[in-house]
């Protein structure tokens, strides 16, 4: 066993060799705290304050209604969508920012089900995120469908056995509890082989793992922007609709913003023949402007680099945990293999809620998911290996 001194040296070496080290200064990080809660709310980025001040004082304050055109408010959902699209491997014109993940999950799930009339089953997973679970159950009741939830490892078997009954596969590439990463490409292929439409909830993947939506032929995807994308509290969600569906999908919340002629004030809905169809009502412009500015943190950053650094951080966390937590009551719940981990590491401990509070009192902000998990969100754009080492040392002192 190495002494912890060498972990410290390893952290310094990894940080010194990091090609993304210059990006950390794009964030406004809390003094005296190691912030590992991007799994819930990413930190402020340095371009946001000025953008929001300008939006309020100049755009809204002076130009008022003209802001919709002079300041580009009307097109902001598409502009922000394209910026996010680059991080998701989506060509421009396929992502739009609108409403909340919960609302867009409903939209995507119902629209996807309507693409497969006659198929009576929505396939999802037993580990499904709560809001997605509630929305799925309600959508199924409305559409007279059945929901089948299976362990993630059994999806392919179900698709092979019962694929003709399944209209939609709704899944999350990252388990929000354990941080396990699933094979989005392979599962999308398997779903398509069975004739199903895929809807992916990317909340814990966006901005952290490459999902290559176009290359993987994903049908629809949604996700929030306030976690790793750092859009701010309550920043609006995004939705991706693959180009081939944009002119045919039947939007269950047909709002005037998504009309082909939104200012025509027509009596009947005619969806725009583009991603604009996924827009609903008037968007929260101040939040939208904050999000657009926040996304500048990803300027000239390549998702392959992000992934490499993310794996380095999570891998180093596990190395530290092996050396420092072995023999304690804490154990890592995230898979060790690189291809099975995403952006956070989950640590299991019977007293997780209490330890998370103590971590916070000792300068490490992590979060707790019932019953017994602590999540450490390691953001590749600002978390350092030294912080990882310090966080695991702090944790060790609390669990021995
Ligand atoms: C965070 C998260 C959500 C959040 O939904 P909101 O409508 O933004 O509250 C949805 N799904 C998953 C998988 C999440 O991790």
PDB file of C-alpha atoms in Angstrom, residues 101-338:
ATOM      1  CA  UNK A 101     -37.158  18.412 -18.147  1.00  0.00           C
ATOM      2  CA  UNK A 102     -40.339  17.067 -16.593  1.00  0.00           C
ATOM      3  CA  UNK A 103     -42.530  18.878 -19.132  1.00  0.00           C
ATOM      4  CA  UNK A 104     -40.329  17.935 -22.071  1.00  0.00           C
ATOM      5  CA  UNK A 105     -40.189  14.321 -20.917  1.00  0.00           C
ATOM      6  CA  UNK A 106     -43.948  14.279 -21.211  1.00  0.00           C
ATOM      7  CA  UNK A 107     -43.789  15.846 -24.649  1.00  0.00           C
ATOM      8  CA  UNK A 108     -41.134  13.496 -25.936  1.00  0.00           C
ATOM      9  CA  UNK A 109     -42.681  10.369 -24.470  1.00  0.00           C
ATOM     10  CA  UNK A 110     -46.165  11.070 -25.823  1.00  0.00           C
ATOM     11  CA  UNK A 111     -44.836  12.220 -29.213  1.00  0.00           C
ATOM     12  CA  UNK A 112     -42.644   9.110 -29.431  1.00  0.00           C
ATOM     13  CA  UNK A 113     -45.544   6.821 -28.511  1.00  0.00           C
ATOM     14  CA  UNK A 114     -47.669   8.450 -31.202  1.00  0.00           C
ATOM     15  CA  UNK A 115     -44.983   7.528 -33.741  1.00  0.00           C
ATOM     16  CA  UNK A 116     -45.727   3.856 -33.001  1.00  0.00           C
ATOM     17  CA  UNK A 117     -49.518   3.541 -32.914  1.00  0.00           C
ATOM     18  CA  UNK A 118     -50.647   0.031 -32.085  1.00  0.00           C
ATOM     19  CA  UNK A 119     -47.670  -0.790 -29.918  1.00  0.00           C
ATOM     20  CA  UNK A 120     -48.932  -0.985 -26.380  1.00  0.00           C
ATOM     21  CA  UNK A 121     -45.843  -0.992 -24.172  1.00  0.00           C
ATOM     22  CA  UNK A 122     -43.454   1.686 -22.936  1.00  0.00           C
ATOM     23  CA  UNK A 123     -40.228   0.022 -21.838  1.00  0.00           C
ATOM     24  CA  UNK A 124     -38.217   1.688 -19.098  1.00  0.00           C
ATOM     25  CA  UNK A 125     -35.985   0.756 -16.207  1.00  0.00           C
ATOM     26  CA  UNK A 126     -36.467  -0.097 -12.538  1.00  0.00           C
ATOM     27  CA  UNK A 127     -33.857   2.568 -11.711  1.00  0.00           C
ATOM     28  CA  UNK A 128     -35.850   5.316 -13.452  1.00  0.00           C
ATOM     29  CA  UNK A 129     -35.583   8.852 -12.033  1.00  0.00           C
ATOM     30  CA  UNK A 130     -38.704   9.708  -9.981  1.00  0.00           C
ATOM     31  CA  UNK A 131     -40.108  12.526 -12.137  1.00  0.00           C
ATOM     32  CA  UNK A 132     -39.662  10.407 -15.270  1.00  0.00           C
ATOM     33  CA  UNK A 133     -41.443   7.579 -13.489  1.00  0.00           C
ATOM     34  CA  UNK A 134     -44.470   9.736 -12.615  1.00  0.00           C
ATOM     35  CA  UNK A 135     -44.654  11.191 -16.118  1.00  0.00           C
ATOM     36  CA  UNK A 136     -44.349   7.758 -17.722  1.00  0.00           C
ATOM     37  CA  UNK A 137     -47.176   6.349 -15.614  1.00  0.00           C
ATOM     38  CA  UNK A 138     -49.445   9.285 -16.391  1.00  0.00           C
ATOM     39  CA  UNK A 139     -48.661   9.274 -20.125  1.00  0.00           C
ATOM     40  CA  UNK A 140     -49.377   5.543 -20.216  1.00  0.00           C
ATOM     41  CA  UNK A 141     -52.755   6.080 -18.526  1.00  0.00           C
ATOM     42  CA  UNK A 142     -53.646   8.819 -21.002  1.00  0.00           C
ATOM     43  CA  UNK A 143     -52.645   6.780 -24.030  1.00  0.00           C
ATOM     44  CA  UNK A 144     -53.924   3.456 -22.729  1.00  0.00           C
ATOM     45  CA  UNK A 145     -50.452   1.908 -22.727  1.00  0.00           C
ATOM     46  CA  UNK A 146     -48.642  -0.346 -20.281  1.00  0.00           C
ATOM     47  CA  UNK A 147     -45.324   0.494 -18.638  1.00  0.00           C
ATOM     48  CA  UNK A 148     -42.810  -2.299 -18.226  1.00  0.00           C
ATOM     49  CA  UNK A 149     -39.804  -1.563 -16.034  1.00  0.00           C
ATOM     50  CA  UNK A 150     -36.873  -3.931 -16.180  1.00  0.00           C
ATOM     51  CA  UNK A 151     -33.371  -3.862 -14.688  1.00  0.00           C
ATOM     52  CA  UNK A 152     -31.062  -1.996 -17.109  1.00  0.00           C
ATOM     53  CA  UNK A 153     -29.096  -5.166 -17.843  1.00  0.00           C
ATOM     54  CA  UNK A 154     -32.252  -6.851 -19.139  1.00  0.00           C
ATOM     55  CA  UNK A 155     -33.361  -4.263 -21.691  1.00  0.00           C
ATOM     56  CA  UNK A 156     -31.882  -6.039 -24.687  1.00  0.00           C
ATOM     57  CA  UNK A 157     -33.426  -9.345 -23.703  1.00  0.00           C
ATOM     58  CA  UNK A 158     -36.867  -7.713 -23.429  1.00  0.00           C
ATOM     59  CA  UNK A 159     -36.446  -5.976 -26.744  1.00  0.00           C
ATOM     60  CA  UNK A 160     -35.594  -9.274 -28.389  1.00  0.00           C
ATOM     61  CA  UNK A 161     -38.377 -11.198 -26.688  1.00  0.00           C
ATOM     62  CA  UNK A 162     -41.185  -8.669 -26.830  1.00  0.00           C
ATOM     63  CA  UNK A 163     -39.967  -5.961 -29.188  1.00  0.00           C
ATOM     64  CA  UNK A 164     -43.053  -5.890 -31.379  1.00  0.00           C
ATOM     65  CA  UNK A 165     -45.244  -4.815 -28.490  1.00  0.00           C
ATOM     66  CA  UNK A 166     -42.870  -2.063 -27.387  1.00  0.00           C
ATOM     67  CA  UNK A 167     -43.357   1.378 -28.922  1.00  0.00           C
ATOM     68  CA  UNK A 168     -40.853   3.393 -26.919  1.00  0.00           C
ATOM     69  CA  UNK A 169     -37.710   2.746 -24.936  1.00  0.00           C
ATOM     70  CA  UNK A 170     -37.312   5.523 -22.341  1.00  0.00           C
ATOM     71  CA  UNK A 171     -34.008   5.337 -20.539  1.00  0.00           C
ATOM     72  CA  UNK A 172     -31.284   7.362 -18.808  1.00  0.00           C
ATOM     73  CA  UNK A 173     -27.688   6.803 -19.958  1.00  0.00           C
ATOM     74  CA  UNK A 174     -26.486   7.533 -16.418  1.00  0.00           C
ATOM     75  CA  UNK A 175     -27.958   6.087 -13.235  1.00  0.00           C
ATOM     76  CA  UNK A 176     -28.596   9.153 -11.069  1.00  0.00           C
ATOM     77  CA  UNK A 177     -27.807   7.218  -7.917  1.00  0.00           C
ATOM     78  CA  UNK A 178     -24.725   5.163  -8.665  1.00  0.00           C
ATOM     79  CA  UNK A 179     -23.347   7.090 -11.639  1.00  0.00           C
ATOM     80  CA  UNK A 180     -23.273   3.912 -13.716  1.00  0.00           C
ATOM     81  CA  UNK A 181     -23.033   4.639 -17.442  1.00  0.00           C
ATOM     82  CA  UNK A 182     -25.072   2.541 -19.863  1.00  0.00           C
ATOM     83  CA  UNK A 183     -24.434   1.810 -23.510  1.00  0.00           C
ATOM     84  CA  UNK A 184     -26.586   4.442 -25.240  1.00  0.00           C
ATOM     85  CA  UNK A 185     -25.306   3.473 -28.698  1.00  0.00           C
ATOM     86  CA  UNK A 186     -25.885  -0.269 -28.299  1.00  0.00           C
ATOM     87  CA  UNK A 187     -29.285   0.090 -26.635  1.00  0.00           C
ATOM     88  CA  UNK A 188     -30.460   2.527 -29.297  1.00  0.00           C
ATOM     89  CA  UNK A 189     -29.415   0.020 -31.974  1.00  0.00           C
ATOM     90  CA  UNK A 190     -31.208  -2.798 -30.166  1.00  0.00           C
ATOM     91  CA  UNK A 191     -34.367  -0.678 -29.806  1.00  0.00           C
ATOM     92  CA  UNK A 192     -34.312   0.219 -33.488  1.00  0.00           C
ATOM     93  CA  UNK A 193     -33.813  -3.419 -34.457  1.00  0.00           C
ATOM     94  CA  UNK A 194     -37.124  -4.072 -32.676  1.00  0.00           C
ATOM     95  CA  UNK A 195     -38.764  -1.104 -34.407  1.00  0.00           C
ATOM     96  CA  UNK A 196     -38.980   1.015 -31.239  1.00  0.00           C
ATOM     97  CA  UNK A 197     -38.480   4.746 -30.824  1.00  0.00           C
ATOM     98  CA  UNK A 198     -35.880   5.862 -28.271  1.00  0.00           C
ATOM     99  CA  UNK A 199     -36.195   8.683 -25.759  1.00  0.00           C
ATOM    100  CA  UNK A 200     -33.140   9.373 -23.612  1.00  0.00           C
ATOM    101  CA  UNK A 201     -33.117  11.474 -20.452  1.00  0.00           C
ATOM    102  CA  UNK A 202     -29.664  13.079 -20.533  1.00  0.00           C
ATOM    103  CA  UNK A 203     -29.769  15.042 -17.244  1.00  0.00           C
ATOM    104  CA  UNK A 204     -26.666  13.350 -15.830  1.00  0.00           C
ATOM    105  CA  UNK A 205     -24.933  12.999 -19.198  1.00  0.00           C
ATOM    106  CA  UNK A 206     -25.169  16.430 -20.836  1.00  0.00           C
ATOM    107  CA  UNK A 207     -21.847  18.246 -20.728  1.00  0.00           C
ATOM    108  CA  UNK A 208     -20.050  15.305 -19.166  1.00  0.00           C
ATOM    109  CA  UNK A 209     -20.157  12.246 -21.450  1.00  0.00           C
ATOM    110  CA  UNK A 210     -20.235  12.341 -25.262  1.00  0.00           C
ATOM    111  CA  UNK A 211     -23.610  10.939 -26.357  1.00  0.00           C
ATOM    112  CA  UNK A 212     -23.246  11.523 -30.122  1.00  0.00           C
ATOM    113  CA  UNK A 213     -26.991  11.757 -30.698  1.00  0.00           C
ATOM    114  CA  UNK A 214     -26.804  12.130 -34.487  1.00  0.00           C
ATOM    115  CA  UNK A 215     -24.216   9.396 -35.024  1.00  0.00           C
ATOM    116  CA  UNK A 216     -26.191   7.059 -32.778  1.00  0.00           C
ATOM    117  CA  UNK A 217     -29.431   7.808 -34.589  1.00  0.00           C
ATOM    118  CA  UNK A 218     -31.232   8.688 -31.350  1.00  0.00           C
ATOM    119  CA  UNK A 219     -34.859   9.665 -31.920  1.00  0.00           C
ATOM    120  CA  UNK A 220     -35.525  12.064 -29.047  1.00  0.00           C
ATOM    121  CA  UNK A 221     -33.726  13.195 -25.935  1.00  0.00           C
ATOM    122  CA  UNK A 222     -34.312  15.656 -23.122  1.00  0.00           C
ATOM    123  CA  UNK A 223     -32.214  16.995 -20.296  1.00  0.00           C
ATOM    124  CA  UNK A 224     -31.803  19.745 -17.765  1.00  0.00           C
ATOM    125  CA  UNK A 225     -29.254  22.539 -17.998  1.00  0.00           C
ATOM    126  CA  UNK A 226     -28.649  23.400 -14.347  1.00  0.00           C
ATOM    127  CA  UNK A 227     -26.453  20.410 -13.454  1.00  0.00           C
ATOM    128  CA  UNK A 228     -23.136  19.989 -15.304  1.00  0.00           C
ATOM    129  CA  UNK A 229     -24.132  22.643 -17.873  1.00  0.00           C
ATOM    130  CA  UNK A 230     -24.255  25.236 -15.056  1.00  0.00           C
ATOM    131  CA  UNK A 231     -27.233  27.179 -16.474  1.00  0.00           C
ATOM    132  CA  UNK A 232     -28.357  28.310 -13.006  1.00  0.00           C
ATOM    133  CA  UNK A 233     -31.193  27.421 -10.628  1.00  0.00           C
ATOM    134  CA  UNK A 234     -34.300  26.517 -12.620  1.00  0.00           C
ATOM    135  CA  UNK A 235     -32.671  27.140 -15.998  1.00  0.00           C
ATOM    136  CA  UNK A 236     -34.862  25.734 -18.771  1.00  0.00           C
ATOM    137  CA  UNK A 237     -34.425  22.231 -20.184  1.00  0.00           C
ATOM    138  CA  UNK A 238     -33.473  21.115 -23.681  1.00  0.00           C
ATOM    139  CA  UNK A 239     -35.100  18.714 -26.101  1.00  0.00           C
ATOM    140  CA  UNK A 240     -33.527  16.999 -29.105  1.00  0.00           C
ATOM    141  CA  UNK A 241     -35.691  15.728 -31.927  1.00  0.00           C
ATOM    142  CA  UNK A 242     -33.824  13.914 -34.702  1.00  0.00           C
ATOM    143  CA  UNK A 243     -34.253  15.702 -38.050  1.00  0.00           C
ATOM    144  CA  UNK A 244     -36.286  12.855 -39.583  1.00  0.00           C
ATOM    145  CA  UNK A 245     -39.035  13.266 -36.968  1.00  0.00           C
ATOM    146  CA  UNK A 246     -39.304  17.025 -36.863  1.00  0.00           C
ATOM    147  CA  UNK A 247     -41.948  17.375 -39.525  1.00  0.00           C
ATOM    148  CA  UNK A 248     -44.039  14.434 -38.343  1.00  0.00           C
ATOM    149  CA  UNK A 249     -44.025  14.295 -34.557  1.00  0.00           C
ATOM    150  CA  UNK A 250     -47.363  15.010 -32.941  1.00  0.00           C
ATOM    151  CA  UNK A 251     -46.748  17.452 -30.121  1.00  0.00           C
ATOM    152  CA  UNK A 252     -49.034  16.789 -27.120  1.00  0.00           C
ATOM    153  CA  UNK A 253     -48.545  20.336 -25.795  1.00  0.00           C
ATOM    154  CA  UNK A 254     -49.054  22.325 -28.993  1.00  0.00           C
ATOM    155  CA  UNK A 255     -48.242  25.854 -27.894  1.00  0.00           C
ATOM    156  CA  UNK A 256     -48.198  28.950 -30.042  1.00  0.00           C
ATOM    157  CA  UNK A 257     -44.388  29.261 -29.873  1.00  0.00           C
ATOM    158  CA  UNK A 258     -44.127  26.003 -31.807  1.00  0.00           C
ATOM    159  CA  UNK A 259     -46.650  26.981 -34.482  1.00  0.00           C
ATOM    160  CA  UNK A 260     -45.423  27.290 -38.042  1.00  0.00           C
ATOM    161  CA  UNK A 261     -46.824  30.850 -38.010  1.00  0.00           C
ATOM    162  CA  UNK A 262     -46.620  31.892 -34.366  1.00  0.00           C
ATOM    163  CA  UNK A 263     -47.638  35.458 -35.123  1.00  0.00           C
ATOM    164  CA  UNK A 264     -50.396  34.448 -37.552  1.00  0.00           C
ATOM    165  CA  UNK A 265     -52.710  33.907 -34.561  1.00  0.00           C
ATOM    166  CA  UNK A 266     -54.529  31.114 -36.365  1.00  0.00           C
ATOM    167  CA  UNK A 267     -57.350  29.082 -34.914  1.00  0.00           C
ATOM    168  CA  UNK A 268     -55.781  25.706 -35.550  1.00  0.00           C
ATOM    169  CA  UNK A 269     -52.387  24.350 -34.664  1.00  0.00           C
ATOM    170  CA  UNK A 270     -49.910  23.663 -37.407  1.00  0.00           C
ATOM    171  CA  UNK A 271     -46.553  22.675 -35.986  1.00  0.00           C
ATOM    172  CA  UNK A 272     -43.414  24.283 -37.373  1.00  0.00           C
ATOM    173  CA  UNK A 273     -41.591  21.887 -39.719  1.00  0.00           C
ATOM    174  CA  UNK A 274     -38.456  22.146 -37.574  1.00  0.00           C
ATOM    175  CA  UNK A 275     -37.194  21.766 -34.033  1.00  0.00           C
ATOM    176  CA  UNK A 276     -39.233  24.912 -33.254  1.00  0.00           C
ATOM    177  CA  UNK A 277     -42.232  22.573 -33.011  1.00  0.00           C
ATOM    178  CA  UNK A 278     -40.842  21.428 -29.656  1.00  0.00           C
ATOM    179  CA  UNK A 279     -41.268  24.950 -28.249  1.00  0.00           C
ATOM    180  CA  UNK A 280     -44.391  25.475 -26.178  1.00  0.00           C
ATOM    181  CA  UNK A 281     -45.212  28.866 -24.642  1.00  0.00           C
ATOM    182  CA  UNK A 282     -43.274  32.033 -23.891  1.00  0.00           C
ATOM    183  CA  UNK A 283     -39.831  31.095 -22.552  1.00  0.00           C
ATOM    184  CA  UNK A 284     -38.189  32.513 -19.382  1.00  0.00           C
ATOM    185  CA  UNK A 285     -35.884  34.959 -21.160  1.00  0.00           C
ATOM    186  CA  UNK A 286     -33.754  36.036 -18.212  1.00  0.00           C
ATOM    187  CA  UNK A 287     -32.959  32.404 -17.393  1.00  0.00           C
ATOM    188  CA  UNK A 288     -32.388  31.716 -21.066  1.00  0.00           C
ATOM    189  CA  UNK A 289     -29.852  34.539 -21.279  1.00  0.00           C
ATOM    190  CA  UNK A 290     -28.094  33.291 -18.138  1.00  0.00           C
ATOM    191  CA  UNK A 291     -27.906  29.829 -19.688  1.00  0.00           C
ATOM    192  CA  UNK A 292     -26.544  31.081 -22.995  1.00  0.00           C
ATOM    193  CA  UNK A 293     -23.808  32.959 -21.163  1.00  0.00           C
ATOM    194  CA  UNK A 294     -23.074  29.994 -18.890  1.00  0.00           C
ATOM    195  CA  UNK A 295     -22.510  27.745 -21.886  1.00  0.00           C
ATOM    196  CA  UNK A 296     -19.532  29.927 -22.829  1.00  0.00           C
ATOM    197  CA  UNK A 297     -17.646  27.867 -20.241  1.00  0.00           C
ATOM    198  CA  UNK A 298     -17.573  25.141 -22.906  1.00  0.00           C
ATOM    199  CA  UNK A 299     -16.157  27.421 -25.623  1.00  0.00           C
ATOM    200  CA  UNK A 300     -13.474  25.611 -27.639  1.00  0.00           C
ATOM    201  CA  UNK A 301     -13.749  22.643 -25.293  1.00  0.00           C
ATOM    202  CA  UNK A 302     -14.023  19.283 -26.983  1.00  0.00           C
ATOM    203  CA  UNK A 303     -16.264  16.620 -25.434  1.00  0.00           C
ATOM    204  CA  UNK A 304     -13.546  13.967 -25.915  1.00  0.00           C
ATOM    205  CA  UNK A 305     -11.250  16.060 -23.723  1.00  0.00           C
ATOM    206  CA  UNK A 306     -14.047  16.479 -21.202  1.00  0.00           C
ATOM    207  CA  UNK A 307     -14.540  12.736 -21.100  1.00  0.00           C
ATOM    208  CA  UNK A 308     -10.833  12.056 -20.715  1.00  0.00           C
ATOM    209  CA  UNK A 309     -10.532  14.436 -17.831  1.00  0.00           C
ATOM    210  CA  UNK A 310     -13.739  13.172 -16.258  1.00  0.00           C
ATOM    211  CA  UNK A 311     -12.410   9.603 -16.342  1.00  0.00           C
ATOM    212  CA  UNK A 312      -9.155  10.784 -14.867  1.00  0.00           C
ATOM    213  CA  UNK A 313     -11.004  12.459 -11.967  1.00  0.00           C
ATOM    214  CA  UNK A 314     -13.375   9.570 -11.236  1.00  0.00           C
ATOM    215  CA  UNK A 315     -10.549   7.054 -11.638  1.00  0.00           C
ATOM    216  CA  UNK A 316      -8.359   9.012  -9.258  1.00  0.00           C
ATOM    217  CA  UNK A 317     -11.246   9.248  -6.766  1.00  0.00           C
ATOM    218  CA  UNK A 318     -11.435   5.454  -6.829  1.00  0.00           C
ATOM    219  CA  UNK A 319      -7.685   5.075  -6.400  1.00  0.00           C
ATOM    220  CA  UNK A 320      -7.849   7.376  -3.368  1.00  0.00           C
ATOM    221  CA  UNK A 321     -10.894   5.484  -2.047  1.00  0.00           C
ATOM    222  CA  UNK A 322      -9.119   2.135  -2.380  1.00  0.00           C
ATOM    223  CA  UNK A 323      -6.215   3.405  -0.330  1.00  0.00           C
ATOM    224  CA  UNK A 324      -8.038   5.557   2.177  1.00  0.00           C
ATOM    225  CA  UNK A 325     -11.476   3.981   2.665  1.00  0.00           C
ATOM    226  CA  UNK A 326     -10.592   0.292   2.683  1.00  0.00           C
ATOM    227  CA  UNK A 327     -11.444  -1.108   6.106  1.00  0.00           C
ATOM    228  CA  UNK A 328     -13.956   1.671   6.849  1.00  0.00           C
ATOM    229  CA  UNK A 329     -17.744   1.363   6.618  1.00  0.00           C
ATOM    230  CA  UNK A 330     -17.728   3.384   3.383  1.00  0.00           C
ATOM    231  CA  UNK A 331     -17.520   1.730  -0.015  1.00  0.00           C
ATOM    232  CA  UNK A 332     -17.656   2.952  -3.604  1.00  0.00           C
ATOM    233  CA  UNK A 333     -20.928   2.043  -5.365  1.00  0.00           C
ATOM    234  CA  UNK A 334     -19.933   3.214  -8.836  1.00  0.00           C
ATOM    235  CA  UNK A 335     -18.566   0.616 -11.258  1.00  0.00           C
ATOM    236  CA  UNK A 336     -14.781   0.619 -11.576  1.00  0.00           C
ATOM    237  CA  UNK A 337     -14.576   0.043 -15.354  1.00  0.00           C
ATOM    238  CA  UNK A 338     -14.106   3.297 -17.289  1.00  0.00           C
TER     239      UNK A 338
END
